[in-house]
Amino acid sequence: MIFNKYSKALLATAALLAITSQPAAAQYSGDVQQQIISNTIQSILQNVRDQIQRRRLVAPPGRLQFSGEEGEFNSRDPFAANGMGNPFGALAYAKAPAMAVAPVAQWLYGANLVTSVDKAVSLNTEIHTWTVTGAFDVTKIGIFTATDALTFIGTGSHTWSRTYNVAPVPWFDGSIPSTSGTLSYLNGGFSADFTVLAMWTRNSLVNAPALAVAPPDSSTASYTGNAQYRFDFPYSVWFEPTAGVTYTEVFTANFGTKIADTTEVHGGGRVGTEMKWMGFTVQPTLSGQVYKIVDANIVGGLVGPNIPFVAPTFANLGGRGSAKITVLWTPNFSSYLEGHGSGTAGTQTVGFNPATQIYGVQAGLRYTW
């Protein structure tokens, strides 16, 4: 009887912890994933595009011409003025066959180091995180034409987080390693990219009461596709609208049992320019994006004695934005500093999901060769 009482108390504590903390943590984990994709990867792709433009080859001449072609003589040929046929037309040397420049393959390589500090606020919960990301990218210029390119980006990152709750819900720490791979194709103003991301979340309690339990460990896999087109304007100003979709699956620890999945569509744009400052190239960029979760499926929940099934819902509408300044110190070395934020609308249904606001700063270094 005593054991049954303590079992109920333990399950009740676990349910309270999960209901109060997990929605914010789930929203935030998804946003960490978006920060990796949207910030680190898009920053690399923007840098690759700039490098390709600086290396752009001369357009194919199409036809090799001689200075003494027929058209040049027509305006001053005395025979033509007298209605006589052009005697030079009988010579067989006049025109060369059409020629095109074959695609020239070039390779670009880049190494990147990025760190970010963020804070998430949701109801009575705060989550503070620090993330370190390393990335390596390889680009081949000249796939179908002389100036298109295919880029592969690999990232590895680790996030350390602490979730602060209001008593009696305990605090807990999170350790979130992740890795991703991105393949991007670029041709002129058009570009498209596809990213696969895997994350592992491990939780531990801090300042916890005796019967408290940490949220269960979990793992996440997501798949994101984006397409965008960059429009260049005078004075080095450019605008790039973008749209994409993200499908996310949540599993128990180490990709065990699937417990949830969501589908997100997003759209927005980036605008930027380029200028000189003290001999260095400076590139300020602004970006904004709105997203909507169009489908969410919850497979599992909490079930225990006298504890009803809890099916959490997802805030299905939100936005993200960032402001970034990139400095090209040399043709091979650059750095950037970025401030970003995001927010979701709250959802009041059977499972309450409060609004979540996230803001932070990110800094990165890049070396290319």
PDB file of N, CA and C in Angstrom, residues 81-129:
ATOM      1  N   ALA A  81      29.464  48.493-103.997  1.00  0.00           N
ATOM      2  CA  ALA A  81      28.814  49.747-104.354  1.00  0.00           C
ATOM      3  C   ALA A  81      28.409  49.774-105.819  1.00  0.00           C
ATOM      4  N   ASN A  82      29.126  49.076-106.650  1.00  0.00           N
ATOM      5  CA  ASN A  82      28.826  49.042-108.077  1.00  0.00           C
ATOM      6  C   ASN A  82      27.913  47.893-108.448  1.00  0.00           C
ATOM      7  N   GLY A  83      27.354  47.217-107.458  1.00  0.00           N
ATOM      8  CA  GLY A  83      26.435  46.138-107.709  1.00  0.00           C
ATOM      9  C   GLY A  83      27.102  44.849-108.107  1.00  0.00           C
ATOM     10  N   MET A  84      28.378  44.754-107.912  1.00  0.00           N
ATOM     11  CA  MET A  84      29.108  43.552-108.295  1.00  0.00           C
ATOM     12  C   MET A  84      29.175  42.604-107.097  1.00  0.00           C
ATOM     13  N   GLY A  85      29.344  41.344-107.366  1.00  0.00           N
ATOM     14  CA  GLY A  85      29.480  40.389-106.284  1.00  0.00           C
ATOM     15  C   GLY A  85      30.784  40.575-105.543  1.00  0.00           C
ATOM     16  N   ASN A  86      30.811  40.158-104.286  1.00  0.00           N
ATOM     17  CA  ASN A  86      32.006  40.302-103.459  1.00  0.00           C
ATOM     18  C   ASN A  86      33.039  39.254-103.867  1.00  0.00           C
ATOM     19  N   PRO A  87      34.177  39.688-104.371  1.00  0.00           N
ATOM     20  CA  PRO A  87      35.170  38.693-104.797  1.00  0.00           C
ATOM     21  C   PRO A  87      35.775  37.926-103.643  1.00  0.00           C
ATOM     22  N   PHE A  88      35.712  38.509-102.413  1.00  0.00           N
ATOM     23  CA  PHE A  88      36.293  37.818-101.259  1.00  0.00           C
ATOM     24  C   PHE A  88      35.416  36.658-100.809  1.00  0.00           C
ATOM     25  N   GLY A  89      34.133  36.685-101.232  1.00  0.00           N
ATOM     26  CA  GLY A  89      33.240  35.608-100.842  1.00  0.00           C
ATOM     27  C   GLY A  89      33.628  34.283-101.449  1.00  0.00           C
ATOM     28  N   ALA A  90      34.398  34.335-102.524  1.00  0.00           N
ATOM     29  CA  ALA A  90      34.826  33.081-103.148  1.00  0.00           C
ATOM     30  C   ALA A  90      35.921  32.388-102.363  1.00  0.00           C
ATOM     31  N   LEU A  91      36.552  33.133-101.450  1.00  0.00           N
ATOM     32  CA  LEU A  91      37.630  32.525-100.664  1.00  0.00           C
ATOM     33  C   LEU A  91      37.017  31.692 -99.538  1.00  0.00           C
ATOM     34  N   ALA A  92      37.524  30.520 -99.291  1.00  0.00           N
ATOM     35  CA  ALA A  92      36.910  29.577 -98.356  1.00  0.00           C
ATOM     36  C   ALA A  92      37.304  29.801 -96.900  1.00  0.00           C
ATOM     37  N   TYR A  93      38.165  30.777 -96.639  1.00  0.00           N
ATOM     38  CA  TYR A  93      38.670  30.922 -95.274  1.00  0.00           C
ATOM     39  C   TYR A  93      37.718  31.690 -94.376  1.00  0.00           C
ATOM     40  N   ALA A  94      36.634  32.281 -94.888  1.00  0.00           N
ATOM     41  CA  ALA A  94      35.933  33.386 -94.247  1.00  0.00           C
ATOM     42  C   ALA A  94      35.491  33.122 -92.811  1.00  0.00           C
ATOM     43  N   LYS A  95      34.877  31.988 -92.488  1.00  0.00           N
ATOM     44  CA  LYS A  95      34.294  31.804 -91.157  1.00  0.00           C
ATOM     45  C   LYS A  95      34.793  30.532 -90.515  1.00  0.00           C
ATOM     46  N   ALA A  96      35.037  30.644 -89.216  1.00  0.00           N
ATOM     47  CA  ALA A  96      35.465  29.484 -88.450  1.00  0.00           C
ATOM     48  C   ALA A  96      34.246  28.794 -87.864  1.00  0.00           C
ATOM     49  N   PRO A  97      34.337  27.513 -87.563  1.00  0.00           N
ATOM     50  CA  PRO A  97      33.195  26.813 -86.965  1.00  0.00           C
ATOM     51  C   PRO A  97      32.896  27.326 -85.561  1.00  0.00           C
ATOM     52  N   ALA A  98      31.620  27.215 -85.140  1.00  0.00           N
ATOM     53  CA  ALA A  98      31.221  27.652 -83.802  1.00  0.00           C
ATOM     54  C   ALA A  98      31.928  26.812 -82.756  1.00  0.00           C
ATOM     55  N   MET A  99      32.388  27.490 -81.691  1.00  0.00           N
ATOM     56  CA  MET A  99      33.109  26.809 -80.627  1.00  0.00           C
ATOM     57  C   MET A  99      32.557  27.249 -79.276  1.00  0.00           C
ATOM     58  N   ALA A 100      32.521  26.352 -78.314  1.00  0.00           N
ATOM     59  CA  ALA A 100      32.045  26.663 -76.964  1.00  0.00           C
ATOM     60  C   ALA A 100      33.093  26.237 -75.957  1.00  0.00           C
ATOM     61  N   VAL A 101      33.172  26.998 -74.869  1.00  0.00           N
ATOM     62  CA  VAL A 101      34.128  26.685 -73.807  1.00  0.00           C
ATOM     63  C   VAL A 101      33.568  25.562 -72.949  1.00  0.00           C
ATOM     64  N   ALA A 102      34.300  24.487 -72.808  1.00  0.00           N
ATOM     65  CA  ALA A 102      33.866  23.359 -71.994  1.00  0.00           C
ATOM     66  C   ALA A 102      33.866  23.739 -70.519  1.00  0.00           C
ATOM     67  N   PRO A 103      32.970  23.155 -69.700  1.00  0.00           N
ATOM     68  CA  PRO A 103      32.969  23.440 -68.260  1.00  0.00           C
ATOM     69  C   PRO A 103      34.326  23.159 -67.632  1.00  0.00           C
ATOM     70  N   VAL A 104      34.767  24.095 -66.823  1.00  0.00           N
ATOM     71  CA  VAL A 104      36.052  23.960 -66.147  1.00  0.00           C
ATOM     72  C   VAL A 104      35.793  23.622 -64.689  1.00  0.00           C
ATOM     73  N   ALA A 105      36.215  22.468 -64.234  1.00  0.00           N
ATOM     74  CA  ALA A 105      35.981  22.039 -62.854  1.00  0.00           C
ATOM     75  C   ALA A 105      36.964  22.726 -61.926  1.00  0.00           C
ATOM     76  N   GLN A 106      36.446  23.320 -60.879  1.00  0.00           N
ATOM     77  CA  GLN A 106      37.263  23.927 -59.844  1.00  0.00           C
ATOM     78  C   GLN A 106      36.743  23.455 -58.495  1.00  0.00           C
ATOM     79  N   TRP A 107      37.606  23.478 -57.518  1.00  0.00           N
ATOM     80  CA  TRP A 107      37.250  23.000 -56.192  1.00  0.00           C
ATOM     81  C   TRP A 107      37.485  24.103 -55.170  1.00  0.00           C
ATOM     82  N   LEU A 108      36.539  24.237 -54.243  1.00  0.00           N
ATOM     83  CA  LEU A 108      36.666  25.138 -53.101  1.00  0.00           C
ATOM     84  C   LEU A 108      36.470  24.333 -51.825  1.00  0.00           C
ATOM     85  N   TYR A 109      37.232  24.686 -50.791  1.00  0.00           N
ATOM     86  CA  TYR A 109      37.128  24.003 -49.501  1.00  0.00           C
ATOM     87  C   TYR A 109      36.973  25.059 -48.406  1.00  0.00           C
ATOM     88  N   GLY A 110      36.242  24.710 -47.362  1.00  0.00           N
ATOM     89  CA  GLY A 110      36.055  25.641 -46.264  1.00  0.00           C
ATOM     90  C   GLY A 110      35.988  24.936 -44.920  1.00  0.00           C
ATOM     91  N   ALA A 111      36.565  25.572 -43.897  1.00  0.00           N
ATOM     92  CA  ALA A 111      36.483  25.094 -42.511  1.00  0.00           C
ATOM     93  C   ALA A 111      35.836  26.197 -41.690  1.00  0.00           C
ATOM     94  N   ASN A 112      34.878  25.824 -40.829  1.00  0.00           N
ATOM     95  CA  ASN A 112      34.073  26.800 -40.108  1.00  0.00           C
ATOM     96  C   ASN A 112      33.971  26.435 -38.631  1.00  0.00           C
ATOM     97  N   LEU A 113      34.002  27.458 -37.787  1.00  0.00           N
ATOM     98  CA  LEU A 113      33.799  27.285 -36.351  1.00  0.00           C
ATOM     99  C   LEU A 113      32.772  28.309 -35.903  1.00  0.00           C
ATOM    100  N   VAL A 114      31.675  27.839 -35.289  1.00  0.00           N
ATOM    101  CA  VAL A 114      30.554  28.707 -34.920  1.00  0.00           C
ATOM    102  C   VAL A 114      30.169  28.435 -33.471  1.00  0.00           C
ATOM    103  N   THR A 115      29.847  29.484 -32.730  1.00  0.00           N
ATOM    104  CA  THR A 115      29.340  29.326 -31.367  1.00  0.00           C
ATOM    105  C   THR A 115      28.155  30.258 -31.165  1.00  0.00           C
ATOM    106  N   SER A 116      27.210  29.851 -30.337  1.00  0.00           N
ATOM    107  CA  SER A 116      26.032  30.672 -30.077  1.00  0.00           C
ATOM    108  C   SER A 116      25.579  30.490 -28.636  1.00  0.00           C
ATOM    109  N   VAL A 117      24.990  31.553 -28.101  1.00  0.00           N
ATOM    110  CA  VAL A 117      24.418  31.556 -26.752  1.00  0.00           C
ATOM    111  C   VAL A 117      22.963  32.008 -26.892  1.00  0.00           C
ATOM    112  N   ASP A 118      22.040  31.248 -26.299  1.00  0.00           N
ATOM    113  CA  ASP A 118      20.622  31.534 -26.477  1.00  0.00           C
ATOM    114  C   ASP A 118      19.862  31.387 -25.162  1.00  0.00           C
ATOM    115  N   LYS A 119      18.692  32.030 -25.141  1.00  0.00           N
ATOM    116  CA  LYS A 119      17.795  31.930 -23.994  1.00  0.00           C
ATOM    117  C   LYS A 119      16.377  31.755 -24.514  1.00  0.00           C
ATOM    118  N   ALA A 120      15.675  30.763 -23.978  1.00  0.00           N
ATOM    119  CA  ALA A 120      14.285  30.514 -24.334  1.00  0.00           C
ATOM    120  C   ALA A 120      13.407  30.758 -23.106  1.00  0.00           C
ATOM    121  N   VAL A 121      12.255  31.376 -23.323  1.00  0.00           N
ATOM    122  CA  VAL A 121      11.313  31.672 -22.240  1.00  0.00           C
ATOM    123  C   VAL A 121       9.951  31.123 -22.639  1.00  0.00           C
ATOM    124  N   SER A 122       9.347  30.317 -21.769  1.00  0.00           N
ATOM    125  CA  SER A 122       8.036  29.743 -22.029  1.00  0.00           C
ATOM    126  C   SER A 122       7.297  29.587 -20.706  1.00  0.00           C
ATOM    127  N   LEU A 123       6.274  30.407 -20.488  1.00  0.00           N
ATOM    128  CA  LEU A 123       5.504  30.395 -19.255  1.00  0.00           C
ATOM    129  C   LEU A 123       6.433  30.605 -18.071  1.00  0.00           C
ATOM    130  N   ASN A 124       6.543  29.646 -17.167  1.00  0.00           N
ATOM    131  CA  ASN A 124       7.428  29.790 -16.004  1.00  0.00           C
ATOM    132  C   ASN A 124       8.740  29.027 -16.184  1.00  0.00           C
ATOM    133  N   THR A 125       9.107  28.766 -17.419  1.00  0.00           N
ATOM    134  CA  THR A 125      10.307  27.996 -17.704  1.00  0.00           C
ATOM    135  C   THR A 125      11.293  28.828 -18.516  1.00  0.00           C
ATOM    136  N   GLU A 126      12.580  28.751 -18.125  1.00  0.00           N
ATOM    137  CA  GLU A 126      13.640  29.370 -18.906  1.00  0.00           C
ATOM    138  C   GLU A 126      14.666  28.305 -19.259  1.00  0.00           C
ATOM    139  N   ILE A 127      15.163  28.368 -20.498  1.00  0.00           N
ATOM    140  CA  ILE A 127      16.194  27.438 -20.940  1.00  0.00           C
ATOM    141  C   ILE A 127      17.371  28.247 -21.461  1.00  0.00           C
ATOM    142  N   HIS A 128      18.535  28.083 -20.843  1.00  0.00           N
ATOM    143  CA  HIS A 128      19.754  28.753 -21.273  1.00  0.00           C
ATOM    144  C   HIS A 128      20.656  27.724 -21.957  1.00  0.00           C
ATOM    145  N   THR A 129      21.200  28.079 -23.115  1.00  0.00           N
ATOM    146  CA  THR A 129      22.025  27.121 -23.845  1.00  0.00           C
ATOM    147  C   THR A 129      23.286  27.768 -24.391  1.00  0.00           C
TER     148      THR A 129
END
